[in-house]
Coordinates of C-alpha atoms in Angstrom, one line a residue:
X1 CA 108.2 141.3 181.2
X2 CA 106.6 138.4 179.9
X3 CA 103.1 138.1 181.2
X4 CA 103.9 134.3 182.9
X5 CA 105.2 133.9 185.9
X6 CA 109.3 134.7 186.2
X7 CA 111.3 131.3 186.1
X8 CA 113.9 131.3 188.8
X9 CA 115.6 128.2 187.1
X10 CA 118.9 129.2 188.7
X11 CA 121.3 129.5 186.0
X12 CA 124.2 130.2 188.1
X13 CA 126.4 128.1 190.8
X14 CA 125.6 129.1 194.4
X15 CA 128.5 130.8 196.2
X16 CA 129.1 132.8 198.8
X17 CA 131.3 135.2 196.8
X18 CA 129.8 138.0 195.6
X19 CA 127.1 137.2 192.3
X20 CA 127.6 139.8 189.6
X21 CA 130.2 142.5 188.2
X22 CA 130.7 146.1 189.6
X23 CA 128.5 149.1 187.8
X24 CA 129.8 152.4 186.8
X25 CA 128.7 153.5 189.9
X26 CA 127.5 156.8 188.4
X27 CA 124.3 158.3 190.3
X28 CA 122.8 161.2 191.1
X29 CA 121.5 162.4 194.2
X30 CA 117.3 161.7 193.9
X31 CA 117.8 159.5 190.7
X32 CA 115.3 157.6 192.0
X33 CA 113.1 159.3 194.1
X34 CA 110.2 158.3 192.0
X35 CA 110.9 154.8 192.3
X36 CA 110.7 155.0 196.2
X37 CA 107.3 157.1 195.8
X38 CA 106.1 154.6 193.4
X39 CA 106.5 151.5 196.0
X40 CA 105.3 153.4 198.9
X41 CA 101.9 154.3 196.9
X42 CA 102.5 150.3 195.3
X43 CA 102.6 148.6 198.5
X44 CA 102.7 150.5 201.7
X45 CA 101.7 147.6 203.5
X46 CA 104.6 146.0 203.0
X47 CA 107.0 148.8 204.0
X48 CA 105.0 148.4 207.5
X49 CA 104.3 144.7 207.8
X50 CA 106.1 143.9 211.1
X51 CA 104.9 140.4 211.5
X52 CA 106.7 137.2 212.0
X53 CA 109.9 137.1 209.7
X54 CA 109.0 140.7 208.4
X55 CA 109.7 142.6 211.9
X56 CA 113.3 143.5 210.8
X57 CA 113.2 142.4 207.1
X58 CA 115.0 144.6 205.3
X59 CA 114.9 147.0 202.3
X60 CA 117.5 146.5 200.2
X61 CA 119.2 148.5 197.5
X62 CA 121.1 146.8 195.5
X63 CA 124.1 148.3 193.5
X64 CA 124.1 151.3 194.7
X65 CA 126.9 153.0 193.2
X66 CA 129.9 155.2 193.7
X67 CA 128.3 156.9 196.6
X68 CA 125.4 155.9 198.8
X69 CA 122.7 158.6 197.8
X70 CA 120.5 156.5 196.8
X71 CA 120.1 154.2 199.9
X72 CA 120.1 157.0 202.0
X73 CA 117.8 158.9 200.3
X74 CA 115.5 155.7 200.5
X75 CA 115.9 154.9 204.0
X76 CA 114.7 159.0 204.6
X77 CA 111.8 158.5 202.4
X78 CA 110.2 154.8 203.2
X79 CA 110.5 155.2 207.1
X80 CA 108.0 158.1 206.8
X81 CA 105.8 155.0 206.8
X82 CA 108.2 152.8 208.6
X83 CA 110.6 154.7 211.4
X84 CA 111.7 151.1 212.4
X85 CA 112.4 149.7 208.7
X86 CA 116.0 148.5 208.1
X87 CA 117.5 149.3 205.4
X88 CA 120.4 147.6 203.3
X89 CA 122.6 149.1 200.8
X90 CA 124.5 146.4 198.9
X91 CA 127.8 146.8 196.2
X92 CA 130.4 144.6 194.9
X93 CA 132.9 147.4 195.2
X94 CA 134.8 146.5 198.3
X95 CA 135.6 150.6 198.0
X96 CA 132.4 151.8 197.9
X97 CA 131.2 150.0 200.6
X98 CA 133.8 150.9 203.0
X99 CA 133.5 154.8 201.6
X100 CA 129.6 154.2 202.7
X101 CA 130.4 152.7 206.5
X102 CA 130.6 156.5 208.4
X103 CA 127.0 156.6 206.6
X104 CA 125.9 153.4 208.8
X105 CA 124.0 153.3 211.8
X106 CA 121.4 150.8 213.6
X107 CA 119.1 150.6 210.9
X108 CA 121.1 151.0 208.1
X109 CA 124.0 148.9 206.7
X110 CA 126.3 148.5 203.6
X111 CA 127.7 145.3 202.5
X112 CA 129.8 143.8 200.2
X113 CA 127.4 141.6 198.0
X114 CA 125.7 140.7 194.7
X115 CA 122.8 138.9 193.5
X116 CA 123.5 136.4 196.5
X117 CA 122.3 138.9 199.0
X118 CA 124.9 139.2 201.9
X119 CA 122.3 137.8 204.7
X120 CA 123.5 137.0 208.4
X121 CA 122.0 133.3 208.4
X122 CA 122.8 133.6 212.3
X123 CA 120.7 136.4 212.8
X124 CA 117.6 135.2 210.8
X125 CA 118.0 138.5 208.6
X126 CA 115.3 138.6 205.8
X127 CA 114.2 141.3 202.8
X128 CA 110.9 142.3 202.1
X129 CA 111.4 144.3 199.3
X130 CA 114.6 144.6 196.6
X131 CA 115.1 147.5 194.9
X132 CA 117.9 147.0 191.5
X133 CA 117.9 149.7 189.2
X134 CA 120.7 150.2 186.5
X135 CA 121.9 146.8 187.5
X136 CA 121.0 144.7 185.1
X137 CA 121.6 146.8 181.8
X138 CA 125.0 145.7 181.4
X139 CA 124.7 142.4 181.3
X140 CA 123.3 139.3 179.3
X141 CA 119.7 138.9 178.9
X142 CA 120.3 135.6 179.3
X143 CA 121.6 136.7 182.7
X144 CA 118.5 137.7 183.9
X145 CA 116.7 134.8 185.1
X146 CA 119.5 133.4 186.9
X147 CA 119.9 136.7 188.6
X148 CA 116.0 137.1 189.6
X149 CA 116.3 133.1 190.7
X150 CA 119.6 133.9 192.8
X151 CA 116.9 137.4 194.3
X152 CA 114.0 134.7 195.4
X153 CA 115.9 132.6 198.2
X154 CA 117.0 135.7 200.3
X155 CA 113.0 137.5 199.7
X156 CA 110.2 136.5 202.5
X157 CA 107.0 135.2 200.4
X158 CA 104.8 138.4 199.3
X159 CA 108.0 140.1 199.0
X160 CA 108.9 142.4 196.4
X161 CA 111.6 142.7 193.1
X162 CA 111.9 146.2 191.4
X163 CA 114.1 145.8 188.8
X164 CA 114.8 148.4 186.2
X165 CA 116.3 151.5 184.2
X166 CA 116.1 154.9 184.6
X167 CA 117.7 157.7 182.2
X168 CA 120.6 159.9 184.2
X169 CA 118.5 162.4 186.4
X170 CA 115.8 159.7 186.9
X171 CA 113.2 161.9 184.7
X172 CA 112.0 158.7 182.9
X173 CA 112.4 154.7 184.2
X174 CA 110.8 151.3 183.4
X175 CA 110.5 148.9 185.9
X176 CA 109.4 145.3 186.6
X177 CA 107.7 144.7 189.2
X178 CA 107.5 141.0 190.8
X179 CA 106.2 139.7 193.6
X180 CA 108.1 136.6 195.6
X181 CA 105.9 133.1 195.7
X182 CA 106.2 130.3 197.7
X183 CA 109.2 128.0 196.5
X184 CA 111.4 130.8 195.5
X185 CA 109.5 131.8 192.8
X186 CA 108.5 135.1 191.1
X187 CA 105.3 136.2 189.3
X188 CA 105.6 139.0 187.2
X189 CA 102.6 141.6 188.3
X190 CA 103.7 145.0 186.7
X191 CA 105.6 147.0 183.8
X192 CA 105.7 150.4 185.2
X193 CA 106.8 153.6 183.1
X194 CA 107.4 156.7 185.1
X195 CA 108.0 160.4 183.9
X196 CA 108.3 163.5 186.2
X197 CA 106.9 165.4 183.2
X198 CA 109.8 167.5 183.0
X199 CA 110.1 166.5 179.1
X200 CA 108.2 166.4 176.5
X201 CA 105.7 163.4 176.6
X202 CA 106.7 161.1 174.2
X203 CA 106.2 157.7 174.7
X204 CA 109.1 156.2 171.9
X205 CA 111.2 158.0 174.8
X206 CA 110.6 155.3 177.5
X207 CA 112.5 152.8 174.8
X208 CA 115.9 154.3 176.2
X209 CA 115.0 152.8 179.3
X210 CA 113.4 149.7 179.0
X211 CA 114.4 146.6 181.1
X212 CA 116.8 144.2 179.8
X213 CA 114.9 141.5 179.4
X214 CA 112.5 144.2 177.2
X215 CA 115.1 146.2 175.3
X216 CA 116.5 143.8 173.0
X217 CA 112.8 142.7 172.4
X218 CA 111.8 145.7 170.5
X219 CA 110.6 144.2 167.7
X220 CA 107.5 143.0 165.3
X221 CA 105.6 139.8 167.4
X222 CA 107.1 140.4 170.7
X223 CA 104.5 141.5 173.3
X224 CA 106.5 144.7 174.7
X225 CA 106.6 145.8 171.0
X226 CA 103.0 145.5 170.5
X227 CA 102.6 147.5 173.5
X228 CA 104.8 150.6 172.8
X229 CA 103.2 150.3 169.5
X230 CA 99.4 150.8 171.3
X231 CA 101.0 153.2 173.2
X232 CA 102.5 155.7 170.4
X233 CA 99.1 155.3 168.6
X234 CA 97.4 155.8 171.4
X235 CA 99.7 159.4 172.1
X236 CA 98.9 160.1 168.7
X237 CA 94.6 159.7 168.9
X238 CA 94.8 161.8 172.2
X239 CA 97.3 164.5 170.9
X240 CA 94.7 167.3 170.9
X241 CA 94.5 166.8 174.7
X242 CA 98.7 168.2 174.5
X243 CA 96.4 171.9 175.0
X244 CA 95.7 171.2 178.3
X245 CA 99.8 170.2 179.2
X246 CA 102.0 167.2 179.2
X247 CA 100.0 165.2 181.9
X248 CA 96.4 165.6 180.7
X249 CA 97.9 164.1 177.2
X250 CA 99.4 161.4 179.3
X251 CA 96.5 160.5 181.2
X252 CA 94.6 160.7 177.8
X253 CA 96.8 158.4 176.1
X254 CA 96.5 155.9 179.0
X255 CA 92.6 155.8 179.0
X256 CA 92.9 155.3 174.8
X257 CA 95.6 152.6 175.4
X258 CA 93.3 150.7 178.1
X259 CA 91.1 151.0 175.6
X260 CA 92.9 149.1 172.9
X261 CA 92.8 146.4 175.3
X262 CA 96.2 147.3 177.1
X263 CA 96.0 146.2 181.0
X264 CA 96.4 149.8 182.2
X265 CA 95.7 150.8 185.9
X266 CA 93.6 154.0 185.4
X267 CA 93.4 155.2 188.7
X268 CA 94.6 159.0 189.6
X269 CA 96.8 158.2 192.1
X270 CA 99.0 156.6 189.3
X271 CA 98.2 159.1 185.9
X272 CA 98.5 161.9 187.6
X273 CA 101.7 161.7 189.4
X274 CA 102.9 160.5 185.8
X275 CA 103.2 156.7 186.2
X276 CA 102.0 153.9 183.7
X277 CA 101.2 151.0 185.4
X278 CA 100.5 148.1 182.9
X279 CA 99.4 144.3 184.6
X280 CA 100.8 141.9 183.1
X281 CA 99.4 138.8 185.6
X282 CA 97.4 136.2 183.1
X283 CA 94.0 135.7 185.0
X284 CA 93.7 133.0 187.6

């Protein structure tokens, strides 16, 4: 993710039909368990925040896939901090989301929906947080923006865009993290790179999953290539540190990649439960 703020030029028509085209619905049950964790250590006050607009904002998961694992799974997990938070599963599978209905109850909801969020005006619904994984893969990079733009009118202000890719089992995603502005705009705060450590550490590996507006970007003067570049030379200083296991060579390689002049968060909270948590804000 580009280090500027995210443009939410809107590249698409407004409509109430449905924005985007149906994934291959293919997911595994805690695919993306780490994602949850990761937002709940991210921005736990968020998942709480029951002010104003926020008291029944929702959580939303958008594209969930074939079978609603993943929405349940997140509702389970988040409302350890939240009992009360709502939760909103979202496909563009008329199938799928009538399969996911007996799975419904006062807190939780599927819709039929896209990018244009499927909102009850009426009901001054809002969404504090947007999870899309595996979403935007298949499509045009020049698809992104419009679909981020389409994200930030239906997110309340300090609001927050996960957007990413994770490999099958969910052993190894990228993510961008964004948080919602005033005037329906996003600024881009983090490039996260998870592993559960149940591979080798390798970090060429996370390439498989970058974001698409990162993947095709993979090469010579783009920043996301200088970065992986740090990073494998980084792996590569530290590899002595592989003695000790996978995630003292990780945490290694972060603390020589910081200091290469990467933005790295360093903290334990994030190294040693196997995130990489790069800040890509420009200074204020």
């Amino acid at each position: 993710m580009p280090a500027e703020a995210a443009t939410t030029n809107r590249a698409w028509r407004r409509t109430r039909r449905p924005q985007g085209q149906p994934t291959r619905g293919k997911t595994a049950m805690n695919r993306l368990r780490r994602v949850d964790n990761f937002l709940l250590l991210y921005d736990t006050p968020l998942i709480r925040r029951a002010d104003g607009a926020f008291a029944g904002a929702f959580f939303v998961d958008l594209g969930y896939g074939a079978e609603p694992f993943t929405t349940l799974e997140s509702a389970e997990r988040l409302r350890r901090a939240n009992p009360a938070l709502r939760v909103l599963g979202v496909e563009i599978d008329p199938a799928r989301v009538a399969a996911a209905q007996p799975y419904a109850d006062d807190i939780t909801c599927f819709r039929l929906g896209g990018f244009n969020l499927p909102l009850l005006a009426a009901q001054g619904e809002s969404v504090r947080a947007v999870r899309a994984f595996n979403v935007l893969r298949q499509y045009e990079e020049s698809d992104v923006a419009g679909a981020y733009a389409e994200l930030a009118h239906h997110v309340l202000p300090g609001g927050l865009l996960v957007e990413g890719t994770s490999d099958p089992l969910g052993r190894l995603w990228v993510a961008n993290v964004l948080r919602r502005q005033a005037g329906a705009t996003w600024t881009a705060e983090a490039l996260v790179f998870s592993t559960n450590f149940r591979q080798p550490f390798d970090p060429a590996a996370f390439q498989a999953v970058l974001p698409k507006n990162s993947i095709h970007r993979m090469a010579p003067g783009e920043p996301i290539h200088a970065l992986m570049e740090q990073w494998k030379a980084a792996a590569q200083r530290t590899l002595p540190e592989r003695a000790w296991g996978e995630r003292r060579w990780f945490a290694a390689a972060a603390h020589a990649l910081h200091a290469a002049g990467a933005r790295v968060d360093l903290r334990r909270r994030w190294l040693g439960r196997g995130y990489l948590v790069v800040n890509v804000m420009r200074n204020a």
